[in-house]
Coordinates of C-alpha atoms in Angstrom, one line a residue:
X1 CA 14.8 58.4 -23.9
X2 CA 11.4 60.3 -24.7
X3 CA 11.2 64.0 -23.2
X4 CA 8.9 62.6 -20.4
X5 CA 10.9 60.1 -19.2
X6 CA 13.0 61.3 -15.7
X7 CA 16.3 60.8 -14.6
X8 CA 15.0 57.8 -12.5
X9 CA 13.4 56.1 -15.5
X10 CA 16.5 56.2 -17.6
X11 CA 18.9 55.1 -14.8
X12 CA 16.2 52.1 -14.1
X13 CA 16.3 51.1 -17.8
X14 CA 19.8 50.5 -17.8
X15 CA 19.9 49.1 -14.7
X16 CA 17.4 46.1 -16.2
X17 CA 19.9 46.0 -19.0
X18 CA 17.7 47.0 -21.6
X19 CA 18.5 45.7 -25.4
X20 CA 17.0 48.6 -27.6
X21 CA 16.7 52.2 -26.9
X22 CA 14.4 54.3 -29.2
X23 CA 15.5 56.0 -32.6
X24 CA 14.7 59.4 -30.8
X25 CA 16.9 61.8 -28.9
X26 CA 15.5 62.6 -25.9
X27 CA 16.9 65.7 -24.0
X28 CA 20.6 64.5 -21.7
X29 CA 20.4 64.8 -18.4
X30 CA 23.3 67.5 -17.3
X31 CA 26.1 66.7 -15.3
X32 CA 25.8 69.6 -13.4
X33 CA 22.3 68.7 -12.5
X34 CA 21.5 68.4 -8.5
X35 CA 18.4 66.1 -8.0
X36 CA 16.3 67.7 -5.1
X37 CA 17.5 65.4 -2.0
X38 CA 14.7 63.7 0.2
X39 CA 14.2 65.6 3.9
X40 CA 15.1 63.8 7.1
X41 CA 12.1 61.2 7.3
X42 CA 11.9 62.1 11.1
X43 CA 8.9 60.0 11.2
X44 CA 11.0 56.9 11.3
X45 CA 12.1 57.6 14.8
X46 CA 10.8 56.1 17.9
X47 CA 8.3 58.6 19.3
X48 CA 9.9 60.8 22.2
X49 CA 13.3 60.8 19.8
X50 CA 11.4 62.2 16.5
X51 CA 8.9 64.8 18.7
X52 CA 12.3 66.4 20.1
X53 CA 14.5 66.2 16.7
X54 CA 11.1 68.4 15.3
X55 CA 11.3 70.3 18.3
X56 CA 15.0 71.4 18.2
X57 CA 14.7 72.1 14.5
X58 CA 11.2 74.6 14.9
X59 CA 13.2 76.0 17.8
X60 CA 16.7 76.7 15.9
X61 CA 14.7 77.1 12.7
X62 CA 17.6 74.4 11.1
X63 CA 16.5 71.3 9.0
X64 CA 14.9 68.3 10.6
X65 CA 18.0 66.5 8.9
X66 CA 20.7 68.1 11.3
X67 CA 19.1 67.1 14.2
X68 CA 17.7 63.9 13.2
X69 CA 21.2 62.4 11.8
X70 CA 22.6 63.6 15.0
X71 CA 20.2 61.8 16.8
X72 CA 21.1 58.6 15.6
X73 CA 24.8 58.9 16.3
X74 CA 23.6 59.9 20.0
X75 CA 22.1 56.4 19.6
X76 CA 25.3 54.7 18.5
X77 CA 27.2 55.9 21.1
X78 CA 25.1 54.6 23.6
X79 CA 24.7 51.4 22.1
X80 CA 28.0 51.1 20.0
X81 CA 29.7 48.4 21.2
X82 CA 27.1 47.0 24.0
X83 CA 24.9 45.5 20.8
X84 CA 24.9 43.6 17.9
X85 CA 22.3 42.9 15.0
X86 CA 22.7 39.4 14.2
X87 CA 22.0 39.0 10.6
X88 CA 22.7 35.9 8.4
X89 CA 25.1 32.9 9.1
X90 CA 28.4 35.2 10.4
X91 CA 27.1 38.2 9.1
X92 CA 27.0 41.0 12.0
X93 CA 26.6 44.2 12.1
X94 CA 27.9 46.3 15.1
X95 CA 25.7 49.3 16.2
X96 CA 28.6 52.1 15.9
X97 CA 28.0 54.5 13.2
X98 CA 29.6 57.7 11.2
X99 CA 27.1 60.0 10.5
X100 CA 28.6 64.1 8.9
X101 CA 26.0 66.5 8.2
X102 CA 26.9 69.5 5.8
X103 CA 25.5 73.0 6.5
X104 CA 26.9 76.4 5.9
X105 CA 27.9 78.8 8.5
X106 CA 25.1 80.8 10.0
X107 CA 22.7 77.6 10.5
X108 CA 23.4 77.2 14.4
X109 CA 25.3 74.0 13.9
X110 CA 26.3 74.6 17.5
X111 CA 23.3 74.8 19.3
X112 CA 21.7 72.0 17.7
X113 CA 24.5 70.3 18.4
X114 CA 24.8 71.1 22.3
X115 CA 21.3 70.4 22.7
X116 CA 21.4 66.5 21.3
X117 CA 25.0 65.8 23.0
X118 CA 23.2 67.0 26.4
X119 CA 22.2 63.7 27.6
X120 CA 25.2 62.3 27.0
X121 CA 27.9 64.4 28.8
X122 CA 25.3 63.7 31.6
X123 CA 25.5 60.1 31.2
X124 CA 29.3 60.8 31.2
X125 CA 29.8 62.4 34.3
X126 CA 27.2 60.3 36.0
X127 CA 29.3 57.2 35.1
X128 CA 32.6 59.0 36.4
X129 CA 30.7 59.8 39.8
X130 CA 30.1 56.4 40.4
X131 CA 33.3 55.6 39.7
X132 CA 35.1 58.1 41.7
X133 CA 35.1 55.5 44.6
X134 CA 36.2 52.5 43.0
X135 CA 39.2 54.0 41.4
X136 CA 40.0 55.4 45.1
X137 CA 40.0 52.0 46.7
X138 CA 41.9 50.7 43.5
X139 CA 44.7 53.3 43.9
X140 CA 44.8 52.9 47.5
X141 CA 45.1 49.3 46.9
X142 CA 47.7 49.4 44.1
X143 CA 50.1 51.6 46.0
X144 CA 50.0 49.3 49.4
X145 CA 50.7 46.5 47.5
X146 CA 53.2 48.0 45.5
X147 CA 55.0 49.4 48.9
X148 CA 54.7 45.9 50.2
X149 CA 56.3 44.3 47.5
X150 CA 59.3 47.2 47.2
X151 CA 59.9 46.4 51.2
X152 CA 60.1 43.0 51.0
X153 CA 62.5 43.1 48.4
X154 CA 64.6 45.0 50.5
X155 CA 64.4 43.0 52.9
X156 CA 65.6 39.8 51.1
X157 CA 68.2 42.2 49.9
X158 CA 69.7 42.5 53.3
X159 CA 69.2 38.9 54.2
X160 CA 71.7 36.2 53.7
X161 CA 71.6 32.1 53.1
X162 CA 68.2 30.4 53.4
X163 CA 66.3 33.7 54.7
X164 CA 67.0 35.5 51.6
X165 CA 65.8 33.1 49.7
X166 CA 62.8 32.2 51.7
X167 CA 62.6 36.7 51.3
X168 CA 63.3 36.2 48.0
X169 CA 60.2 34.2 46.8
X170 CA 58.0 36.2 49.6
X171 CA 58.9 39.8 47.2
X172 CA 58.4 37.9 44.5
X173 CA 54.8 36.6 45.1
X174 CA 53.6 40.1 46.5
X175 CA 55.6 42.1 43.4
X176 CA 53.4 39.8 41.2
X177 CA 50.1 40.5 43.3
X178 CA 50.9 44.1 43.2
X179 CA 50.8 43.8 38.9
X180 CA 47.8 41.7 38.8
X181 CA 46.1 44.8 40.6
X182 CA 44.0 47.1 38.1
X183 CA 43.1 50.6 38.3
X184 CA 39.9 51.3 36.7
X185 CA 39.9 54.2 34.0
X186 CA 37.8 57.4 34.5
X187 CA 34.6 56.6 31.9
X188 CA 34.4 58.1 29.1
X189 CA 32.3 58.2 26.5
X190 CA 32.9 61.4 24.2
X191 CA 36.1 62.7 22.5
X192 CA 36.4 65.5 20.1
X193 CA 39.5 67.2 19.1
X194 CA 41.4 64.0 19.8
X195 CA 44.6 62.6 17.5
X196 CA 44.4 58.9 16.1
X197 CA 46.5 58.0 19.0
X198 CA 44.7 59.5 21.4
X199 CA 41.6 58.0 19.7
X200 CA 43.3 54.6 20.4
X201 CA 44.3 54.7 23.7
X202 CA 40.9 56.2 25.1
X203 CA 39.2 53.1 23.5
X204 CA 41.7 50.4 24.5
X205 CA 41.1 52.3 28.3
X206 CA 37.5 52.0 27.5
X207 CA 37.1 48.7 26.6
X208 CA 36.9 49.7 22.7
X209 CA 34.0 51.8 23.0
X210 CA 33.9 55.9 22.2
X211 CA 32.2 58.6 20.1
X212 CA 34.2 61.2 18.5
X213 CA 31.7 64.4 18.6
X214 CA 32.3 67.1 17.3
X215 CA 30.3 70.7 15.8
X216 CA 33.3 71.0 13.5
X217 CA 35.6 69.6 11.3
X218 CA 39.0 69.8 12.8
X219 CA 38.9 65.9 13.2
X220 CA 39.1 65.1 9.6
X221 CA 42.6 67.9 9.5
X222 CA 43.7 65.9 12.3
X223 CA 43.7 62.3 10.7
X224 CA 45.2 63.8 7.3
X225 CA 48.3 64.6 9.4
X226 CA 47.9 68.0 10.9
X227 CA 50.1 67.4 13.9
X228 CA 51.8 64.3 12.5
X229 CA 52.1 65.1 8.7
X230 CA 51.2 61.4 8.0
X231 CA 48.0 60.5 7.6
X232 CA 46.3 57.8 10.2
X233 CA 43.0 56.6 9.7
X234 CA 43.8 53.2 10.9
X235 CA 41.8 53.3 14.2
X236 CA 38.7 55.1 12.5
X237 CA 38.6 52.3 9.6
X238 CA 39.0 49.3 12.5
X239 CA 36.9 51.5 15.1
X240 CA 33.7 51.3 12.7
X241 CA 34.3 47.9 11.0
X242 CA 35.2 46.2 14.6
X243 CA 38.0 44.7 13.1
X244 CA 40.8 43.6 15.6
X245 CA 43.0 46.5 16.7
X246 CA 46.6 45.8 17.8
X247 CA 49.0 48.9 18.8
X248 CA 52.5 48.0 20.2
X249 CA 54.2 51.4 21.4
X250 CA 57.6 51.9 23.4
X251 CA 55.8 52.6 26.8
X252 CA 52.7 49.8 26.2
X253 CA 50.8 48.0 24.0
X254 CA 47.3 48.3 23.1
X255 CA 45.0 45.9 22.4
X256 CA 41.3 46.3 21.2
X257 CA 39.5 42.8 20.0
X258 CA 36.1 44.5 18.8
X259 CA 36.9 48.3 18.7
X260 CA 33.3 49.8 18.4
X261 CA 33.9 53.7 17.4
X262 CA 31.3 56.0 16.3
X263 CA 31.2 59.4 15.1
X264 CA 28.9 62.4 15.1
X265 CA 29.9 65.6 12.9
X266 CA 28.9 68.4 11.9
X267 CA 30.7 70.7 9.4
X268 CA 30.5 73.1 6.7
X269 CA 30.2 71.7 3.2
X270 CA 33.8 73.2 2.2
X271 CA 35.3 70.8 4.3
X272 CA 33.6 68.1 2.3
X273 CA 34.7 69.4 -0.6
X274 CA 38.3 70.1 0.9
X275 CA 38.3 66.3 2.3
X276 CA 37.2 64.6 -1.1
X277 CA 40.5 66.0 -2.7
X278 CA 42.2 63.8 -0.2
X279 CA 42.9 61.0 -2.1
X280 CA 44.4 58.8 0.9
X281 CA 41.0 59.0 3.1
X282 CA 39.5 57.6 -0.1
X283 CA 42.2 55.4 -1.0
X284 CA 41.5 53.8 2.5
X285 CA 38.1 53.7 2.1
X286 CA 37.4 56.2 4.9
X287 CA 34.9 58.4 3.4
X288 CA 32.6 55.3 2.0
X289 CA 32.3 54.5 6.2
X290 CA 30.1 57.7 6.8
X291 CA 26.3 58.5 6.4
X292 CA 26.1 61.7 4.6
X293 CA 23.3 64.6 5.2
X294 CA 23.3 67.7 2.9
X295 CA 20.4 69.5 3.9
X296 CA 19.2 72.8 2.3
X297 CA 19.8 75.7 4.3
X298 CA 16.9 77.8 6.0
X299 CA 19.1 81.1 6.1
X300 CA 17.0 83.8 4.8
X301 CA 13.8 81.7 5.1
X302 CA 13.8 81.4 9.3
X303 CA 10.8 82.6 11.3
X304 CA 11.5 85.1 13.9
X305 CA 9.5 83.6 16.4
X306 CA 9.6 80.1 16.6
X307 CA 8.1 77.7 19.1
X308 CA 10.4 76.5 21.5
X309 CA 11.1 73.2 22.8
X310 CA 8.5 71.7 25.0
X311 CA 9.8 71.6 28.5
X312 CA 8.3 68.0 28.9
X313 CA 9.6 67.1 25.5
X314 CA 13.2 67.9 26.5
X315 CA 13.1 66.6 29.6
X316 CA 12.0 63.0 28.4
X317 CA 14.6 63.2 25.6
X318 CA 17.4 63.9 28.8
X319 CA 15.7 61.3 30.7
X320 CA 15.6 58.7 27.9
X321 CA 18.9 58.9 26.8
X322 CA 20.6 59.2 30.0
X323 CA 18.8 56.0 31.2
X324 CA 20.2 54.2 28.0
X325 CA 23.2 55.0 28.1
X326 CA 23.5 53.8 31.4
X327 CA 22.0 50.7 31.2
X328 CA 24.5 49.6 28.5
X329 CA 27.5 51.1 30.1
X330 CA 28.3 48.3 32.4
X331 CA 28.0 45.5 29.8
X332 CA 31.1 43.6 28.9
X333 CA 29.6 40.8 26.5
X334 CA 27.5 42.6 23.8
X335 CA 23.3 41.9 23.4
X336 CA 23.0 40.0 20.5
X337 CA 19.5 41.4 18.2
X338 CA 18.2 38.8 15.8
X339 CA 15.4 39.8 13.4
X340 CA 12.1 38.4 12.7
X341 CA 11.3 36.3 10.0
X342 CA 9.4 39.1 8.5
X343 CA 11.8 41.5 9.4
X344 CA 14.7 38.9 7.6
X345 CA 12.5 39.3 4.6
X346 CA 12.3 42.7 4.4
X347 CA 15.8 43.0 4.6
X348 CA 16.2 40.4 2.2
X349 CA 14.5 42.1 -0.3
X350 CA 16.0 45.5 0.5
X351 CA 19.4 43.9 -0.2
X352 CA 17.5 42.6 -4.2
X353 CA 17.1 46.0 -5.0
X354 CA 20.3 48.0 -3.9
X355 CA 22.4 45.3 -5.4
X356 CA 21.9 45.5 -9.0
X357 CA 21.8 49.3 -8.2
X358 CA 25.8 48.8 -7.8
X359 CA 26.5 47.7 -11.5
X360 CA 29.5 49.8 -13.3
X361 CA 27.2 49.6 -16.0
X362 CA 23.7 51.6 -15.4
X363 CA 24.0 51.4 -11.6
X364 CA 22.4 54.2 -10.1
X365 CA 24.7 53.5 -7.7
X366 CA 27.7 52.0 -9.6
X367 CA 30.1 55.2 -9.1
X368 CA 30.3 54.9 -5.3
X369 CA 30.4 51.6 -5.1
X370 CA 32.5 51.5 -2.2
X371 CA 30.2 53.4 0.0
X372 CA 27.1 52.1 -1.3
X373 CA 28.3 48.5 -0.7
X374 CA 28.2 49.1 3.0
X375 CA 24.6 50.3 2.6
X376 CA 22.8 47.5 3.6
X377 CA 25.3 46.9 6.5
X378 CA 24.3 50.3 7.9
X379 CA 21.0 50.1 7.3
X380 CA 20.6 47.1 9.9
X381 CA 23.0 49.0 12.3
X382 CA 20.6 51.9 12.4
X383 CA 17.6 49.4 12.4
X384 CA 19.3 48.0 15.7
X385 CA 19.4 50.9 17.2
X386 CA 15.8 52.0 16.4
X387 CA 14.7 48.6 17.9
X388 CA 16.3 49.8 21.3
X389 CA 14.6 53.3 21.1
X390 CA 11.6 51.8 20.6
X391 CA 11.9 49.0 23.3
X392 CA 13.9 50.8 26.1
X393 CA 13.9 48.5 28.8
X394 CA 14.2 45.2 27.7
X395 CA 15.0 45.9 24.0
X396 CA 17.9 43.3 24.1
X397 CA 15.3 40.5 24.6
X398 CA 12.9 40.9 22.0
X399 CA 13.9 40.5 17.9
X400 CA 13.7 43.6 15.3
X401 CA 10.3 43.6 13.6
X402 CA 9.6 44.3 10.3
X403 CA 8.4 47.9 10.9
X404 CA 11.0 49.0 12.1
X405 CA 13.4 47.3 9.6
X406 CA 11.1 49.2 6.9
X407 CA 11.9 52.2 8.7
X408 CA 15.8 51.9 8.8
X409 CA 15.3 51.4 5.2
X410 CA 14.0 54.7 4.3
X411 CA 16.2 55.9 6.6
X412 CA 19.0 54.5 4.0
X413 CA 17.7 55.3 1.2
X414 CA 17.7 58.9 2.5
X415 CA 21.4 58.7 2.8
X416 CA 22.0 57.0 -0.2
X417 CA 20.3 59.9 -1.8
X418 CA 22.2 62.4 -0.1
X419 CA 25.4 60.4 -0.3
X420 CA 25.4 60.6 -4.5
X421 CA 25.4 64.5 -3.9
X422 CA 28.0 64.8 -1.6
X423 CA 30.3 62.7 -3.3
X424 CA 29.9 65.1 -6.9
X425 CA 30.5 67.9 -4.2
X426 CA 33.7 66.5 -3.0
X427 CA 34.9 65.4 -6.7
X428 CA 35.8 62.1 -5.2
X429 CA 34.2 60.8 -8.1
X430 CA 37.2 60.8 -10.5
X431 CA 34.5 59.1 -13.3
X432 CA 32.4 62.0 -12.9
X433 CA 35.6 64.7 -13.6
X434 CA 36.6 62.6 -16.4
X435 CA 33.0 62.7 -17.9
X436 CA 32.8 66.5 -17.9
X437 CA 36.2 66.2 -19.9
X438 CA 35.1 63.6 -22.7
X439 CA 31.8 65.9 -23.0
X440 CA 34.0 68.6 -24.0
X441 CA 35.8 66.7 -26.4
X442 CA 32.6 65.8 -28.1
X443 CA 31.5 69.0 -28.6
X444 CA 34.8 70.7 -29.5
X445 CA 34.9 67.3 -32.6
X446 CA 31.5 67.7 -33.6
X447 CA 30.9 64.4 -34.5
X448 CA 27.6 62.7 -35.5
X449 CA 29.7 59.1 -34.2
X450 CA 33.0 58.0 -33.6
X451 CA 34.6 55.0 -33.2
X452 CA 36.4 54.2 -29.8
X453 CA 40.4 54.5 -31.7
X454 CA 39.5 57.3 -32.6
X455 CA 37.7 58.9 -29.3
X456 CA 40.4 57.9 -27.7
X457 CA 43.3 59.6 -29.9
X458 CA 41.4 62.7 -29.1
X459 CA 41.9 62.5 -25.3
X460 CA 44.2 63.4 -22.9
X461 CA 46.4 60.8 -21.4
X462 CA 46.4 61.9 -18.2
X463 CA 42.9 61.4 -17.8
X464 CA 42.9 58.0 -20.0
X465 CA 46.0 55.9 -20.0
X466 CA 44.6 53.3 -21.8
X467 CA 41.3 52.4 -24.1
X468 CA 39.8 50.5 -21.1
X469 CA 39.8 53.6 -19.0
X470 CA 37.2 55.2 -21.1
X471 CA 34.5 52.5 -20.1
X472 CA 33.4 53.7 -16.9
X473 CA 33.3 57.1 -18.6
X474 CA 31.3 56.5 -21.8
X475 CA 29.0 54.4 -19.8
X476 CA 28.3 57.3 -17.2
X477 CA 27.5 59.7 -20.3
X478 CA 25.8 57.0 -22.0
X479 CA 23.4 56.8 -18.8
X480 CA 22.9 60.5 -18.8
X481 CA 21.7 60.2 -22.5
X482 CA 25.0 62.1 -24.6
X483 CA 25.9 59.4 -26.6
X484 CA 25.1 55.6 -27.4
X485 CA 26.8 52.8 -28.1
X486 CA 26.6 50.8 -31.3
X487 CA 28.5 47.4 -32.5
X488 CA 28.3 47.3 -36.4
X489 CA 27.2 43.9 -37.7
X490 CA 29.4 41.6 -39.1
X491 CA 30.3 41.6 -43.1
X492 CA 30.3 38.1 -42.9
X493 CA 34.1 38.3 -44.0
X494 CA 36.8 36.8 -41.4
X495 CA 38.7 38.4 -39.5
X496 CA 38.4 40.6 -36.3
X497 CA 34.7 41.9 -35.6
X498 CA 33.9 45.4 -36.5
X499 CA 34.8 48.2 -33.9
X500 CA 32.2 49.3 -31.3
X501 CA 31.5 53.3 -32.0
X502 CA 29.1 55.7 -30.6
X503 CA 26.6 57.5 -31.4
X504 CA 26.7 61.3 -30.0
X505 CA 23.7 63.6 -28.9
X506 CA 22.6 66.0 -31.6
X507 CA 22.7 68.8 -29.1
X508 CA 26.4 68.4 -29.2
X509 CA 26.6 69.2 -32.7
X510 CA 24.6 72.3 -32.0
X511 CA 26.4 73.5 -29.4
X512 CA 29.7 73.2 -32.0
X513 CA 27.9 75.1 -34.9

């Protein structure tokens, strides 16, 4: 608590648990208070990614961070659902992610956007041009079959005695022939302004595999119940866990076994803030399933001649992507990625230092736990998929190194940086909200301490039902340095043990007088 000790230092302390805090006041840390976020560590990315993610951004003159988070969901939906990281015992990670960067209007969000989706509605229409001629035959196929199977049955309709029967079983066997035939579906690999159910039945016709792009943030209306007025998120929680995914409709079923959905967004930060008032998405846990990015806006501060993209720059990004996609598209049983034993380590220790991060109590992550518990999860997945950017043509056959697990690491701890903002910008933080309520009860009372009976007679009911509700919030203020708690030593005399009270921040006092 002494005036030179950061945010970081304090957060740490508690974190280790520490037994004694100095007699001094040191100055609180505000609520209010925005740390300055990390930039995108563009460096992490295999070479001819990270030179045009620098590219596009000198070109648009928009952070490195809206291109380069982009970037990896371009990744995920070529490799979602063709690869797996293979971690420890049954733990897997698929290589689907959700990635939402947050930029006000003005910053080119579309350009960007079109320029690192390029590759991929190539990819797309390449894959339905070689398709084109199986689905002919298919359909061709299909309808002789089906015409032979609706004349035989009328034939054994006009028949009578044994040659209707022998008819019969002869309409029978080619009806059956003519439903075992398959058309093939037209590829896809991008949606955008799609509903859940559209969501669902694109990825049941494409084997559980698609990436919801999109430059805006229409999506997020659209699964709150825009058209529906019922929210639906089930397919977008399933699509990114790979959780089984069974839908029984009046006209067919559906029936995904490892739905692999990613998506890639990019919106303004009001419809973060709008979204994080929706208390089903976070109810449901959908908003801990995305990688946040809230980069600082170069509006104002943009050069009026930039450099644009290297021609041969773009053209191996287009190449490189295309290729990849491709290669993965025809793949029906997933690449499995194992790590090495270094690169196990790494993670291993990665995983010792988030977790006690995630403590109620102290955690520097401990108010969004449920995102933050999926860190290390999507750390791997984006490590998988640096592994096959790095490795493009035989990726698949060689493990994840250590390097690049270290990479994916920064890589999280980026977003985990990011993520902390964006959830105090959406107030889905209800602790947070609460803690800017009890800090104005402090200062309203004045007090030098009070115990936690009488805190809590002072509070609204709304906020805190019951004494245990205030926990979460004194320990949040108690991290950002308002207030203390104290247990008074037993008198030695029987009964129950004195009350636990706290000790409040002189500055409170001040603020009063």
């Amino acid at each position: 608590m002494t005036p030179d000790a950061t945010p970081e230092d304090l957060r740490e302390a508690l974190a280790l648990s520490a037994e004694t805090l100095p007699g001094t006041w040191g100055e609180p840390i505000p609520l209010t208070t925005q740390p300055q976020l990390p930039p995108f560590p563009s460096h992490t990315l295999p070479a001819w990614l990270r030179e045009f993610v620098d590219a596009v951004a000198e070109e648009t003159q928009t952070p490195a961070d809206l291109a380069g988070t982009l970037a990896l969901a371009v990744l995920a939906t070529a490799a979602g659902g063709r690869v797996i990281v293979q971690l420890r015992g049954r733990w897997r990670e698929p290589t689907n992610l959700f990635t939402v960067v947050a930029l006000p209007p003005g910053n080119r969000k579309s350009a960007v956007f079109a320029a690192l989706t390029s590759p991929l509605r190539t990819a797309e229409k390449l894959l339905v041009s070689s398709a084109a001629g199986r689905i002919a035959e298919a359909e061709v196929t299909a309808k002789m079959a089906r015409e032979a199977a609706d004349k035989a049955a009328t034939q054994a309709a006009k028949a009578e005695g044994m040659e209707r029967d022998g008819l019969t079983a002869e309409a029978i066997a080619l009806a059956q022939a003519a439903d075992s035939l398959e058309v093939p579906n037209e590829p896809r690999l991008l949606a955008d302004d799609s509903t859940p159910e559209t969501v669902t039945t694109l990825m049941s016709e494409q084997g559980g595999r698609l990436s919801v792009m999109s430059a805006e943030g229409g999506i997020f209306d659209i699964i709150a119940g825009r058209y529906s007025g019922t929210p639906n998120m089930e397919v977008f929680l399933k699509g990114h866990a790979g959780d089984w995914l069974r839908v029984d409709r009046r006209t067919r079923a559906e029936n995904i076994e490892a739905p692999a959905l990613t998506m890639g967004l990019a919106v303004q930060p009001s419809v973060l803030k709008d979204i994080g008032q929706n208390r089903v998405m976070d109810g449901r846990g959908l908003l801990a399933r995305f990688l946040y990015a809230l980069p600082e806006s170069l509006v104002g501060y943009r050069k009026a001649n930039p450099e644009p993209v290297p021609e041969h720059v773009a053209e191996a990004y287009e190449r490189t992507v295309t290729a990849l996609t491709l290669s993965l598209a025809d793949w029906t049983d997933p690449a499995i990625l194992r790590l090495t034993p270094e690169a196990d380590e790494v993670l291993g220790a990665y995983n010792e230092r988030v977790e006690p991060q995630l403590r109620a109590r102290g955690g520097r992550l401990g108010h969004v736990t449920e995102w933050a518990s999926k860190l290390v999860g999507a750390t791997a997945r984006i490590a998988g998929l640096l592994h096959l950017g790095e490795h493009l043509e035989n990726g698949y056959t060689k493990p994840i190194s250590a390097e690049t697990m270290s990479a994916a690491i920064e890589l999280g701890d980026y977003f985990a940086a990011h993520a902390l903002t964006v959830f105090d910008l959406m107030g889905a933080d209800a602790t947070l909200a609460r803690a800017r309520s009890l800090l104005a009860v402090l200062q309203d009372n004045g007090w030098e301490a009070v115990t936690r009976r009488d805190l809590f007679a002072k509070v609204s009911r709304s906020e805190f039902p019951t004494v245990a509700d205030l926990e979460p919030t004194v320990a949040l203020l108690e991290e950002h340095g308002y207030l203390r708690s104290e247990t008074p030593p037993r008198t030695g005399k029987r009964g129950r043990p004195p009350a636990p009270r706290y000790l409040i921040h002189p500055s409170l006092r001040e603020a009063k007088a």
